[in-house]
PDB file of C-alpha atoms in Angstrom:
ATOM      1  CA  MET B   1    -183.695  94.332  15.684  1.00  0.00           C
ATOM      2  CA  LYS B   2    -184.076  94.222  11.894  1.00  0.00           C
ATOM      3  CA  PHE B   3    -187.564  92.837  11.371  1.00  0.00           C
ATOM      4  CA  TRP B   4    -190.550  93.614   9.179  1.00  0.00           C
ATOM      5  CA  TRP B   5    -194.114  92.381   9.112  1.00  0.00           C
ATOM      6  CA  TYR B   6    -197.132  92.509   6.869  1.00  0.00           C
ATOM      7  CA  LEU B   7    -200.776  92.041   7.736  1.00  0.00           C
ATOM      8  CA  GLU B   8    -203.606  92.228   5.277  1.00  0.00           C
ATOM      9  CA  TRP B   9    -206.663  93.442   7.128  1.00  0.00           C
ATOM     10  CA  PRO B  10    -209.464  90.897   6.720  1.00  0.00           C
ATOM     11  CA  PRO B  11    -212.652  91.803   4.815  1.00  0.00           C
ATOM     12  CA  GLU B  12    -214.607  92.325   8.054  1.00  0.00           C
ATOM     13  CA  VAL B  13    -212.212  95.167   8.893  1.00  0.00           C
ATOM     14  CA  ARG B  14    -211.621  96.544   5.376  1.00  0.00           C
ATOM     15  CA  LYS B  15    -215.325  96.930   4.606  1.00  0.00           C
ATOM     16  CA  TYR B  16    -215.612  99.480   7.441  1.00  0.00           C
ATOM     17  CA  THR B  17    -212.718 101.684   6.323  1.00  0.00           C
ATOM     18  CA  LEU B  18    -213.267 104.898   4.391  1.00  0.00           C
ATOM     19  CA  LYS B  19    -211.826 103.322   1.258  1.00  0.00           C
ATOM     20  CA  TYR B  20    -214.769 100.906   1.071  1.00  0.00           C
ATOM     21  CA  ASN B  21    -217.439 102.638   3.147  1.00  0.00           C
ATOM     22  CA  ARG B  22    -217.578 106.351   2.365  1.00  0.00           C
ATOM     23  CA  THR B  23    -221.265 106.693   3.250  1.00  0.00           C
ATOM     24  CA  LYS B  24    -221.316 104.731   6.542  1.00  0.00           C
ATOM     25  CA  GLU B  25    -224.067 102.558   5.041  1.00  0.00           C
ATOM     26  CA  ASN B  26    -222.365  99.420   6.414  1.00  0.00           C
ATOM     27  CA  GLY B  27    -222.132 100.841   9.934  1.00  0.00           C
ATOM     28  CA  GLU B  28    -219.425 102.679  11.831  1.00  0.00           C
ATOM     29  CA  ILE B  29    -216.185 103.615  10.112  1.00  0.00           C
ATOM     30  CA  ILE B  30    -212.911 102.081  11.296  1.00  0.00           C
ATOM     31  CA  SER B  31    -210.524 105.004  11.152  1.00  0.00           C
ATOM     32  CA  ILE B  32    -206.944 104.947   9.922  1.00  0.00           C
ATOM     33  CA  ASN B  33    -205.981 106.027  13.457  1.00  0.00           C
ATOM     34  CA  VAL B  34    -207.225 102.678  14.776  1.00  0.00           C
ATOM     35  CA  LEU B  35    -205.349 100.685  12.120  1.00  0.00           C
ATOM     36  CA  GLU B  36    -202.142 102.672  12.692  1.00  0.00           C
ATOM     37  CA  PHE B  37    -202.483 102.112  16.458  1.00  0.00           C
ATOM     38  CA  ALA B  38    -202.882  98.374  15.852  1.00  0.00           C
ATOM     39  CA  GLY B  39    -199.735  98.473  13.698  1.00  0.00           C
ATOM     40  CA  MET B  40    -197.770 100.161  16.464  1.00  0.00           C
ATOM     41  CA  ILE B  41    -198.973  97.485  18.907  1.00  0.00           C
ATOM     42  CA  ILE B  42    -197.696  94.802  16.507  1.00  0.00           C
ATOM     43  CA  ASN B  43    -194.345  96.629  16.359  1.00  0.00           C
ATOM     44  CA  TYR B  44    -194.183  96.606  20.156  1.00  0.00           C
ATOM     45  CA  ALA B  45    -195.038  92.888  20.257  1.00  0.00           C
ATOM     46  CA  ALA B  46    -192.288  92.222  17.684  1.00  0.00           C
ATOM     47  CA  ALA B  47    -189.773  94.248  19.700  1.00  0.00           C
ATOM     48  CA  TYR B  48    -190.732  92.342  22.856  1.00  0.00           C
ATOM     49  CA  HIS B  49    -190.327  89.061  20.965  1.00  0.00           C
ATOM     50  CA  PHE B  50    -186.870  90.149  19.818  1.00  0.00           C
ATOM     51  CA  TYR B  51    -185.704  90.895  23.372  1.00  0.00           C
ATOM     52  CA  LYS B  52    -187.361  87.738  24.694  1.00  0.00           C
ATOM     53  CA  GLU B  53    -185.416  85.640  22.174  1.00  0.00           C
ATOM     54  CA  SER B  54    -182.168  87.688  22.365  1.00  0.00           C
ATOM     55  CA  PRO B  55    -181.965  89.268  25.811  1.00  0.00           C
ATOM     56  CA  ASP B  56    -179.407  92.020  26.350  1.00  0.00           C
ATOM     57  CA  THR B  57    -177.759  91.120  29.649  1.00  0.00           C
ATOM     58  CA  SER B  58    -176.278  94.622  29.931  1.00  0.00           C
ATOM     59  CA  ASP B  59    -179.774  96.169  29.792  1.00  0.00           C
ATOM     60  CA  PRO B  60    -182.475  94.049  31.439  1.00  0.00           C
ATOM     61  CA  HIS B  61    -185.073  96.800  30.819  1.00  0.00           C
ATOM     62  CA  PRO B  62    -184.524  97.954  27.233  1.00  0.00           C
ATOM     63  CA  LEU B  63    -186.338 100.946  25.823  1.00  0.00           C
ATOM     64  CA  VAL B  64    -187.710 100.514  22.311  1.00  0.00           C
ATOM     65  CA  ARG B  65    -188.207 103.560  20.128  1.00  0.00           C
ATOM     66  CA  LEU B  66    -191.173 103.133  17.819  1.00  0.00           C
ATOM     67  CA  PHE B  67    -191.705 105.556  14.976  1.00  0.00           C
ATOM     68  CA  GLY B  68    -195.118 106.434  13.639  1.00  0.00           C
ATOM     69  CA  ASP B  69    -196.529 108.832  11.085  1.00  0.00           C
ATOM     70  CA  ASN B  70    -199.985 109.085  12.662  1.00  0.00           C
ATOM     71  CA  SER B  71    -200.067 111.560  15.541  1.00  0.00           C
ATOM     72  CA  THR B  72    -203.313 110.152  16.978  1.00  0.00           C
ATOM     73  CA  ALA B  73    -201.933 106.599  17.137  1.00  0.00           C
ATOM     74  CA  GLU B  74    -198.718 107.954  18.664  1.00  0.00           C
ATOM     75  CA  SER B  75    -200.722 109.775  21.323  1.00  0.00           C
ATOM     76  CA  TRP B  76    -202.720 106.631  22.091  1.00  0.00           C
ATOM     77  CA  MET B  77    -199.447 104.688  22.491  1.00  0.00           C
ATOM     78  CA  ARG B  78    -198.146 107.295  24.969  1.00  0.00           C
ATOM     79  CA  LYS B  79    -201.311 107.904  26.975  1.00  0.00           C
ATOM     80  CA  SER B  80    -204.635 106.379  26.035  1.00  0.00           C
ATOM     81  CA  CYS B  81    -207.646 106.757  23.816  1.00  0.00           C
ATOM     82  CA  THR B  82    -210.767 108.166  25.427  1.00  0.00           C
ATOM     83  CA  LYS B  83    -213.357 108.449  22.646  1.00  0.00           C
ATOM     84  CA  SER B  84    -212.933 105.765  19.989  1.00  0.00           C
ATOM     85  CA  MET B  85    -214.242 102.415  21.236  1.00  0.00           C
ATOM     86  CA  PRO B  86    -211.882 100.378  18.994  1.00  0.00           C
ATOM     87  CA  GLY B  87    -209.032 102.661  20.149  1.00  0.00           C
ATOM     88  CA  ARG B  88    -209.949 102.054  23.784  1.00  0.00           C
ATOM     89  CA  ALA B  89    -210.182  98.303  23.161  1.00  0.00           C
ATOM     90  CA  LEU B  90    -206.717  98.333  21.542  1.00  0.00           C
ATOM     91  CA  GLY B  91    -205.421 100.380  24.482  1.00  0.00           C
ATOM     92  CA  ARG B  92    -206.459  97.597  26.836  1.00  0.00           C
ATOM     93  CA  LEU B  93    -204.591  95.112  24.634  1.00  0.00           C
ATOM     94  CA  LEU B  94    -201.513  97.343  24.793  1.00  0.00           C
ATOM     95  CA  CYS B  95    -201.859  97.335  28.596  1.00  0.00           C
ATOM     96  CA  ALA B  96    -201.949  93.531  28.526  1.00  0.00           C
ATOM     97  CA  LEU B  97    -198.673  93.559  26.572  1.00  0.00           C
ATOM     98  CA  MET B  98    -197.035  96.062  28.930  1.00  0.00           C
ATOM     99  CA  ILE B  99    -197.913  94.510  32.321  1.00  0.00           C
ATOM    100  CA  GLY B 100    -194.780  92.823  33.642  1.00  0.00           C
ATOM    101  CA  ASN B 101    -192.980  93.456  30.364  1.00  0.00           C
ATOM    102  CA  PRO B 102    -189.389  94.616  30.824  1.00  0.00           C
ATOM    103  CA  VAL B 103    -189.403  96.308  27.404  1.00  0.00           C
ATOM    104  CA  GLY B 104    -190.298  99.985  27.674  1.00  0.00           C
ATOM    105  CA  LEU B 105    -191.659 102.298  24.999  1.00  0.00           C
ATOM    106  CA  ASP B 106    -190.499 105.561  23.486  1.00  0.00           C
ATOM    107  CA  ILE B 107    -192.713 106.905  20.719  1.00  0.00           C
ATOM    108  CA  GLU B 108    -191.374 109.277  18.096  1.00  0.00           C
ATOM    109  CA  HIS B 109    -193.015 110.910  15.097  1.00  0.00           C
ATOM    110  CA  VAL B 110    -191.646 110.394  11.604  1.00  0.00           C
ATOM    111  CA  THR B 111    -192.879 112.278   8.572  1.00  0.00           C
ATOM    112  CA  SER B 112    -194.829 110.375   5.943  1.00  0.00           C
ATOM    113  CA  GLU B 113    -192.019 111.100   3.473  1.00  0.00           C
ATOM    114  CA  ASP B 114    -189.499 109.424   5.797  1.00  0.00           C
ATOM    115  CA  ASN B 115    -191.841 106.485   6.361  1.00  0.00           C
ATOM    116  CA  ASP B 116    -191.755 105.318   2.746  1.00  0.00           C
ATOM    117  CA  LEU B 117    -190.462 101.797   3.477  1.00  0.00           C
ATOM    118  CA  ALA B 118    -193.295 101.027   5.925  1.00  0.00           C
ATOM    119  CA  ASP B 119    -195.769 102.496   3.451  1.00  0.00           C
ATOM    120  CA  ALA B 120    -194.342 100.348   0.634  1.00  0.00           C
ATOM    121  CA  ILE B 121    -194.703  97.174   2.727  1.00  0.00           C
ATOM    122  CA  SER B 122    -198.256  98.117   3.664  1.00  0.00           C
ATOM    123  CA  ARG B 123    -199.200  98.438  -0.005  1.00  0.00           C
ATOM    124  CA  PHE B 124    -198.591  94.824  -0.987  1.00  0.00           C
ATOM    125  CA  LYS B 125    -201.505  93.764  -3.171  1.00  0.00           C
ATOM    126  CA  SER B 126    -203.856  91.075  -1.983  1.00  0.00           C
ATOM    127  CA  ASN B 127    -202.782  87.876  -3.681  1.00  0.00           C
ATOM    128  CA  GLY B 128    -202.529  85.348  -0.868  1.00  0.00           C
ATOM    129  CA  ASP B 129    -198.729  85.417  -0.961  1.00  0.00           C
ATOM    130  CA  THR B 130    -197.114  88.589   0.310  1.00  0.00           C
ATOM    131  CA  LEU B 131    -193.685  87.259  -0.584  1.00  0.00           C
ATOM    132  CA  ARG B 132    -194.340  87.562  -4.341  1.00  0.00           C
ATOM    133  CA  GLY B 133    -193.725  91.301  -4.222  1.00  0.00           C
ATOM    134  CA  LEU B 134    -190.692  90.933  -1.969  1.00  0.00           C
ATOM    135  CA  PRO B 135    -187.972  90.779  -4.684  1.00  0.00           C
ATOM    136  CA  ALA B 136    -189.015  94.169  -6.061  1.00  0.00           C
ATOM    137  CA  LEU B 137    -189.216  95.580  -2.548  1.00  0.00           C
ATOM    138  CA  LEU B 138    -185.735  94.244  -1.717  1.00  0.00           C
ATOM    139  CA  GLN B 139    -184.370  95.840  -4.845  1.00  0.00           C
ATOM    140  CA  GLU B 140    -185.911  99.214  -4.007  1.00  0.00           C
ATOM    141  CA  TYR B 141    -185.056  98.997  -0.280  1.00  0.00           C
ATOM    142  CA  PRO B 142    -181.780  97.062   0.116  1.00  0.00           C
ATOM    143  CA  GLN B 143    -181.824  97.786   3.873  1.00  0.00           C
ATOM    144  CA  LEU B 144    -184.481  95.036   4.129  1.00  0.00           C
ATOM    145  CA  ARG B 145    -181.916  92.371   3.218  1.00  0.00           C
ATOM    146  CA  GLY B 146    -181.086  90.358   6.290  1.00  0.00           C
ATOM    147  CA  CYS B 147    -184.253  91.399   8.089  1.00  0.00           C
ATOM    148  CA  ARG B 148    -186.463  88.731   9.562  1.00  0.00           C
ATOM    149  CA  ARG B 149    -190.215  88.684   9.076  1.00  0.00           C
ATOM    150  CA  PHE B 150    -192.277  88.906  12.263  1.00  0.00           C
ATOM    151  CA  GLN B 151    -195.526  86.977  12.259  1.00  0.00           C
ATOM    152  CA  PRO B 152    -197.874  87.896  15.115  1.00  0.00           C
ATOM    153  CA  SER B 153    -199.330  84.906  16.943  1.00  0.00           C
ATOM    154  CA  SER B 154    -202.857  83.803  16.115  1.00  0.00           C
ATOM    155  CA  ARG B 155    -203.895  84.785  19.647  1.00  0.00           C
ATOM    156  CA  LEU B 156    -202.530  88.335  19.236  1.00  0.00           C
ATOM    157  CA  LEU B 157    -204.168  88.671  15.810  1.00  0.00           C
ATOM    158  CA  SER B 158    -207.471  87.432  17.204  1.00  0.00           C
ATOM    159  CA  LEU B 159    -207.337  89.977  20.043  1.00  0.00           C
ATOM    160  CA  LEU B 160    -206.481  92.767  17.590  1.00  0.00           C
ATOM    161  CA  MET B 161    -209.393  91.853  15.303  1.00  0.00           C
ATOM    162  CA  GLU B 162    -211.833  91.570  18.220  1.00  0.00           C
ATOM    163  CA  ALA B 163    -210.773  95.014  19.453  1.00  0.00           C
ATOM    164  CA  ILE B 164    -211.050  96.594  16.007  1.00  0.00           C
ATOM    165  CA  SER B 165    -214.166  94.987  14.562  1.00  0.00           C
ATOM    166  CA  GLN B 166    -216.133  93.983  17.661  1.00  0.00           C
ATOM    167  CA  ARG B 167    -214.866  96.759  19.964  1.00  0.00           C
ATOM    168  CA  LYS B 168    -214.281  94.063  22.583  1.00  0.00           C
ATOM    169  CA  LEU B 169    -212.809  95.360  25.834  1.00  0.00           C
ATOM    170  CA  ILE B 170    -210.592  92.699  27.363  1.00  0.00           C
ATOM    171  CA  ASP B 171    -209.361  92.433  30.929  1.00  0.00           C
ATOM    172  CA  PRO B 172    -205.614  93.026  30.504  1.00  0.00           C
ATOM    173  CA  MET B 173    -204.809  90.809  33.495  1.00  0.00           C
ATOM    174  CA  ASP B 174    -206.651  87.841  31.950  1.00  0.00           C
ATOM    175  CA  VAL B 175    -204.807  88.153  28.637  1.00  0.00           C
ATOM    176  CA  ASN B 176    -201.378  89.266  29.869  1.00  0.00           C
ATOM    177  CA  SER B 177    -199.551  85.952  30.322  1.00  0.00           C
ATOM    178  CA  ARG B 178    -200.982  84.370  27.174  1.00  0.00           C
ATOM    179  CA  VAL B 179    -199.913  87.267  24.962  1.00  0.00           C
ATOM    180  CA  LEU B 180    -196.464  87.638  26.533  1.00  0.00           C
ATOM    181  CA  THR B 181    -195.827  83.887  26.319  1.00  0.00           C
ATOM    182  CA  ASP B 182    -196.452  83.874  22.577  1.00  0.00           C
ATOM    183  CA  PRO B 183    -196.427  87.297  20.893  1.00  0.00           C
ATOM    184  CA  GLY B 184    -195.435  85.763  17.563  1.00  0.00           C
ATOM    185  CA  ARG B 185    -192.422  84.383  15.753  1.00  0.00           C
ATOM    186  CA  THR B 186    -189.825  85.447  13.250  1.00  0.00           C
ATOM    187  CA  THR B 187    -188.820  83.789  10.016  1.00  0.00           C
ATOM    188  CA  THR B 188    -185.945  84.536   7.661  1.00  0.00           C
TER     189      THR B 188
END
């Protein structure tokens, strides 16, 4: 599939992470598990987009293997989240993506050491232009050359942010067709 993506969490999400809110004085903490789960959902949306744009006629129901280095997020991708309200809200969004979707999921754990490329992409500094750091990243990780950048749709991003920051539980059936019609796009 050869794609990558980058999303800088907006201030309304960042201010509730442990990095910025160690004392819970601003309210509830948004855990890394929630953010990793959201990232895995974006990966699934990107994989669906790939197969939607380039269907494999020999396999009308492809199985996508997603790797993660967060065991809680992996578990939520396989089953569901029962306690974290943002995790439950994201689970409903994942359901919306999966209903009627021919692309199946296989989740596999990868060690943090073997996940260095994803970690490097996630550490782009906030500067309004994520592509500024790309030349250095391409030099360090030549396997990125030829990869396309996936950009989640504004609708998908809005649903992710509502689930994470507002803990909004959607009806997967109401959202299903809109998210599957436009999960995002790729650029070179």
